[in-house]
Amino acid sequence: MKKEIKTALLLFAVLTLLTGVIYTAAVTVLARLIFPKQSSGSIISTPAGIPVGSVLIGQPFTGQGYFWSRPSSTPDFPYNPMASGGSNLGPTNKVLLDKISARVHTLAAADITAPVPSDMVEGSGSALDPDISLASALVQVPRIARERHIPGAEVRGLVKAYTRGRWYLFLTVPRVNVLKLNLALDKLR
Amino acid sequence: MHINVMADVVQIVVFLVILTLLAGPLGRYMAKVYQGERTFLAPVFGPVERLFYRICGINRDAEMDWKQYATALLVFSFIGFVATFLILMLQGYLPFNPEKFPGFSWDLALNTAVSFLTNTNWQAYSGESAASYFTQVIALMVHQFYSAAAGMAVAIALIRGIVRRKSDTIGNFWIDMTRSVLYILLPLSFLFALVLVSQGVIQNFSPYKQVRLLEPYTYENPKLDAYGNRIKDTQGRPVMETVTVTQQTLPMGPVAAQEAVKEFGTNGGGWFNANSAHPFENPTPLSNVLEILALLIIAAALPITFGHMAGKKKAGWAIYTAMMAIFVIALAVMYRAEYTGNPLVQGLGVQGAYMEGKEVRFGLGGSVLFSVSTTATACGAVNNMHDSLTPLGGMVPLTLILLGEEIFGGVGSGLYTMLAFVIISVFVSGLMIGRIPEYLGKKVEATEMWMSVIVVLTSGVLVLIFTSIALITKAGVSAMGNPGPHGLTEVFYAFASTSNNNGSAFAGLNASTLFYTLTTSIAMILGRFGPAMATLAMAGSLAKKKYVPPSPGTLPTDQPTFILWLVSVIIIVGALTFFPALSLGPIVEHMIMIGGR
């Protein structure tokens, strides 16, 4: 038994050195060399170098002149990356149904009438979803055009230019990155 | 949100074909690794392997009987447990902690250490707000290698038991463990980690980053006094203050390295609370399918390894086929349920697929494929929130876990559980048609039956007992996050997940209370080591037996008839054990949902 304990301790030590220290260090060094941007969080910065967000992490938008993200139920404020995770509300839970109903009404007040695209009123699994579906972007076009005094066709063109995922090898839903789209909108002005 | 069903079907079919094409070569390669043969990685890892054996005093030619093998497994696991428990408790004093997280409470440390040790990766903590980089890497990630390697070692020991004749030994645990890590888990994880970074998974040791929000966000918050209590006005209403958020804090860390081994080892313990739904863990549709492939591939290749080591390739593919059959049924049922969606929400004027808890970039196909794969295997990573699935959609992952995690299953544990089902199927069919039960030339006798029954039924017994205890105690019920039958499903899922070492959750349940940290810890330990010990005992018994050559009285175990029989036995055992509980949870909730009340 003594011999087994000694062997186990030594094997645990050398394996931890290999898988914990050497493996992690090797991946970190190579990742930073080959993919410096991705490995550090795909941060977007202004020309002046101020970071304004990560391409991968959604942000809350409430202004009439911005495309809105999906609902987010993170504590304190929506899209709080320090507390990722979905609402975990079940499909028959009244709390969920009331929330969705309230969101449908909010959208109606902004001229987005029922039936609304589901991702616009249902929260994501991470609550940090950076994307909305193409349909959800298109229903917001008239509002953006009106608020920003830009022709609707121009806004629609911008949405199309920022749409990804229609030709993917593993087919997915056509989707638009909200932060990138809104940054492009701000440039348009 | 509009869903293109054809596109999803094509995605899933292409995926399953690729999985099957890769399982063969990887299975053959792993057979070489465990038979001690030279592989193409020998120039790189051969010297490391020999160095490790020299340091640890491991004799390459020494073999163990099943009791020595089991002892080595338990001793190694216990050392890992103590190390992890201490690191979690002492986190605040250890390096690589830029966010200055304090140590875990003792019960949470116990729960987490047990969880990673047993390949469960049940998480009652949130990684981004509780665990330092040191903890994530040295206390948790290393176990994602070890617990996977240990599971694989036990499965290989059972294969040797079936293959060997009149032998007292079933291999050497230290060597199986070392070779699993060096030749399989480490190289695969290393390459995959870099692929994940290319997609946007982060890998760094920076402090958390502040970024400016494009549009500041304003909200009302109850004002607190110096003691953290809500301040109330003269009429007793809480005083509100306006808070303007101008910045987001982005958590950082060496995520990709952990993400890779989390999938290959069917561990499932994510860096972040949202697990593989988090964009820093799973940023693109491509990273999503690759993660699903990674979490299935070793478990899918092990039956092929078995066929090769046993010299009966067809027996390996027969097991693969049985696993795939149940897998496809589960996919179809879940996809249909989620596609049909939630009529209560549709009634509110909402159009398209049910997206609560799902990410846009994965769509419906990528979400359903992930959920089925992660619960068919013992992975337990999630890319959507299972608690928010439709009742029948959520019942599929739950049922896959309850069937005992052998539809591919955990790496190693899936194969040994499946072989226990094979032995039970051989025995029952032998009784029915009056033939002597034998499998691949080994007679199935009392020891094998006892051990197989322990392997198959341990988790079921644990699930039902613990769920019952939870439902009659206040501590158990008050942690539910949803009312009605859905709350029952949350508790049922929690004990199913921990007893079967899956680790996914209906996450609305507050699992960090003392009641749940302790009960789930017990469930995880018994659910892991009970079946593992029984498997090793069975391996020892089988190894001692002599070989009985096939005769006209031998039941062929690689024919479609037997595959169908095996699938039926698995489903019947699962249904008999769990149908009452499933009726009270998801099935009742489904009735309520379509009834509209």
XYZ file of N, CA, C and O in Angstrom, chain B residues 310-372:
252
model
N -10.279 -7.402 -29.185
C -10.893 -8.723 -29.031
C -10.716 -9.566 -30.287
O -11.058 -10.747 -30.305
N -10.184 -8.964 -31.352
C -10.048 -9.699 -32.606
C -11.384 -9.967 -33.265
O -11.522 -10.840 -34.114
N -12.444 -9.240 -32.835
C -13.781 -9.418 -33.419
C -14.305 -8.042 -33.785
O -15.082 -7.429 -33.049
N -13.845 -7.552 -34.941
C -14.215 -6.189 -35.320
C -15.722 -6.007 -35.391
O -16.248 -4.960 -35.046
N -16.416 -7.063 -35.837
C -17.869 -6.929 -35.980
C -18.554 -6.711 -34.638
O -19.566 -6.013 -34.542
N -18.001 -7.302 -33.584
C -18.598 -7.121 -32.256
C -18.506 -5.650 -31.843
O -19.426 -5.098 -31.230
N -17.388 -5.002 -32.203
C -17.236 -3.583 -31.897
C -18.241 -2.738 -32.662
O -18.914 -1.869 -32.095
N -18.364 -3.015 -33.960
C -19.307 -2.225 -34.762
C -20.757 -2.502 -34.370
O -21.622 -1.644 -34.501
N -21.033 -3.728 -33.882
C -22.399 -4.031 -33.428
C -22.770 -3.114 -32.263
O -23.872 -2.546 -32.216
N -21.812 -2.936 -31.334
C -22.079 -2.050 -30.201
C -22.244 -0.608 -30.678
O -23.148 0.114 -30.250
N -21.380 -0.202 -31.608
C -21.479 1.159 -32.160
C -22.859 1.378 -32.773
O -23.495 2.413 -32.571
N -23.334 0.377 -33.521
C -24.626 0.504 -34.199
C -25.767 0.646 -33.196
O -26.667 1.474 -33.372
N -25.710 -0.157 -32.135
C -26.766 -0.065 -31.112
C -26.780 1.334 -30.492
O -27.838 1.941 -30.295
N -25.580 1.870 -30.212
C -25.491 3.219 -29.636
C -26.071 4.245 -30.605
O -26.865 5.115 -30.229
N -25.668 4.134 -31.868
C -26.105 5.106 -32.860
C -27.622 5.065 -33.053
O -28.260 6.097 -33.264
N -28.208 3.866 -32.964
C -29.656 3.742 -33.165
C -30.405 4.580 -32.131
O -31.295 5.375 -32.475
N -30.041 4.423 -30.868
C -30.744 5.176 -29.820
C -30.446 6.667 -29.964
O -31.317 7.524 -29.762
N -29.216 6.983 -30.360
C -28.810 8.379 -30.548
C -29.702 9.071 -31.585
O -30.192 10.179 -31.375
N -29.935 8.387 -32.702
C -30.729 8.991 -33.789
C -32.191 9.166 -33.358
O -32.812 10.195 -33.641
N -32.713 8.177 -32.647
C -34.096 8.306 -32.151
C -34.208 9.551 -31.264
O -35.117 10.371 -31.390
N -33.238 9.705 -30.355
C -33.258 10.848 -29.429
C -33.200 12.170 -30.189
O -33.938 13.110 -29.878
N -32.336 12.228 -31.199
C -32.230 13.446 -32.003
C -33.571 13.809 -32.638
O -34.008 14.952 -32.595
N -34.207 12.798 -33.225
C -35.457 13.060 -33.937
C -36.535 13.558 -32.985
O -37.233 14.542 -33.267
N -36.658 12.905 -31.822
C -37.706 13.295 -30.870
C -37.462 14.714 -30.362
O -38.365 15.561 -30.334
N -36.211 15.008 -30.025
C -35.929 16.323 -29.453
C -36.084 17.420 -30.506
O -36.628 18.493 -30.219
N -35.606 17.151 -31.713
C -35.715 18.176 -32.753
C -37.182 18.514 -32.995
O -37.564 19.667 -33.107
N -37.995 17.462 -33.054
C -39.410 17.689 -33.317
C -40.052 18.528 -32.204
O -40.804 19.464 -32.467
N -39.726 18.180 -30.971
C -40.319 18.917 -29.845
C -39.918 20.388 -29.878
O -40.754 21.277 -29.697
N -38.646 20.657 -30.126
C -38.192 22.051 -30.115
C -38.679 22.806 -31.340
O -38.932 24.005 -31.293
N -38.808 22.098 -32.466
C -39.292 22.747 -33.677
C -40.762 23.136 -33.518
O -41.187 24.214 -33.904
N -41.533 22.234 -32.919
C -42.950 22.517 -32.683
C -43.099 23.697 -31.726
O -44.013 24.502 -31.867
N -42.200 23.782 -30.767
C -42.136 24.975 -29.930
C -43.150 25.024 -28.813
O -43.714 24.013 -28.413
N -43.377 26.232 -28.317
C -44.194 26.446 -27.131
C -45.460 27.216 -27.516
O -45.401 28.417 -27.761
N -46.618 26.542 -27.572
C -47.845 27.222 -27.999
C -48.221 28.399 -27.102
O -48.855 29.356 -27.548
N -47.809 28.339 -25.824
C -48.142 29.445 -24.927
C -47.449 30.729 -25.381
O -48.009 31.824 -25.281
N -46.228 30.585 -25.884
C -45.483 31.754 -26.351
C -45.976 32.177 -27.731
O -46.130 33.369 -28.009
N -46.257 31.180 -28.580
C -46.776 31.520 -29.907
C -48.080 32.307 -29.788
O -48.350 33.212 -30.575
N -48.877 31.970 -28.749
C -50.134 32.656 -28.533
C -49.965 34.142 -28.210
O -50.914 34.919 -28.312
N -48.767 34.533 -27.804
C -48.511 35.933 -27.475
C -48.110 36.742 -28.708
O -47.805 37.935 -28.595
N -48.108 36.097 -29.879
C -47.738 36.811 -31.101
C -46.263 36.699 -31.420
O -45.638 37.658 -31.878
N -45.688 35.539 -31.140
C -44.269 35.319 -31.405
C -44.136 34.246 -32.476
O -44.830 33.242 -32.443
N -43.214 34.491 -33.408
C -43.113 33.639 -34.581
C -41.744 32.964 -34.615
O -40.742 33.583 -34.282
N -41.706 31.702 -35.049
C -40.428 31.036 -35.285
C -40.047 30.070 -34.190
O -40.786 29.854 -33.242
N -38.841 29.503 -34.315
C -38.373 28.461 -33.397
C -38.334 28.984 -31.966
O -38.159 30.173 -31.739
N -38.484 28.076 -31.014
C -38.456 28.467 -29.602
C -37.012 28.742 -29.200
O -36.185 27.835 -29.151
N -36.686 30.006 -28.917
C -35.283 30.402 -28.733
C -34.909 30.739 -27.307
O -33.785 31.136 -27.041
N -35.835 30.601 -26.349
C -35.468 30.897 -24.964
C -34.341 29.945 -24.548
O -34.492 28.724 -24.637
N -33.219 30.514 -24.112
C -32.090 29.692 -23.673
C -31.192 29.216 -24.790
O -30.244 28.471 -24.537
N -31.475 29.616 -26.034
C -30.639 29.177 -27.154
C -29.941 30.370 -27.791
O -30.436 31.488 -27.759
N -28.797 30.105 -28.416
C -28.014 31.149 -29.072
C -28.381 31.203 -30.554
O -28.557 30.164 -31.195
N -28.431 32.435 -31.099
C -28.775 32.585 -32.515
C -27.767 31.859 -33.402
O -28.133 31.193 -34.367
N -26.449 31.963 -33.048
C -25.449 31.414 -33.965
C -25.508 29.895 -34.102
O -25.019 29.347 -35.074
N -26.086 29.192 -33.150
C -26.182 27.733 -33.270
C -27.482 27.301 -33.930
O -27.587 26.173 -34.406
N -28.481 28.172 -33.918
C -29.766 27.807 -34.489
C -30.369 26.624 -33.757
O -29.972 26.283 -32.639
N -31.339 25.981 -34.391
C -32.023 24.865 -33.755
C -31.209 23.568 -33.893
O -31.032 22.829 -32.935
N -30.689 23.314 -35.114
C -29.939 22.079 -35.361
C -28.714 21.979 -34.466
O -28.488 20.955 -33.813
N -27.931 23.061 -34.387
C -26.709 23.053 -33.585
C -26.989 22.960 -32.101
O -26.175 22.434 -31.339
N -28.155 23.458 -31.667
C -28.507 23.373 -30.247
C -28.965 21.967 -29.881
O -28.537 21.402 -28.876
N -29.849 21.399 -30.722
C -30.389 20.072 -30.420
C -29.288 19.016 -30.510
O -29.169 18.141 -29.643
N -28.442 19.118 -31.536
C -27.356 18.137 -31.688
C -26.423 18.180 -30.474
O -25.971 17.147 -29.980
N -26.156 19.377 -29.985
C -25.291 19.515 -28.812
C -25.941 18.877 -27.586
O -25.310 18.105 -26.874
N -27.224 19.191 -27.370
C -27.891 18.676 -26.163
C -27.944 17.156 -26.151
O -27.712 16.531 -25.124
N -28.275 16.570 -27.309
C -28.361 15.109 -27.359
C -26.973 14.505 -27.163
O -26.794 13.539 -26.409
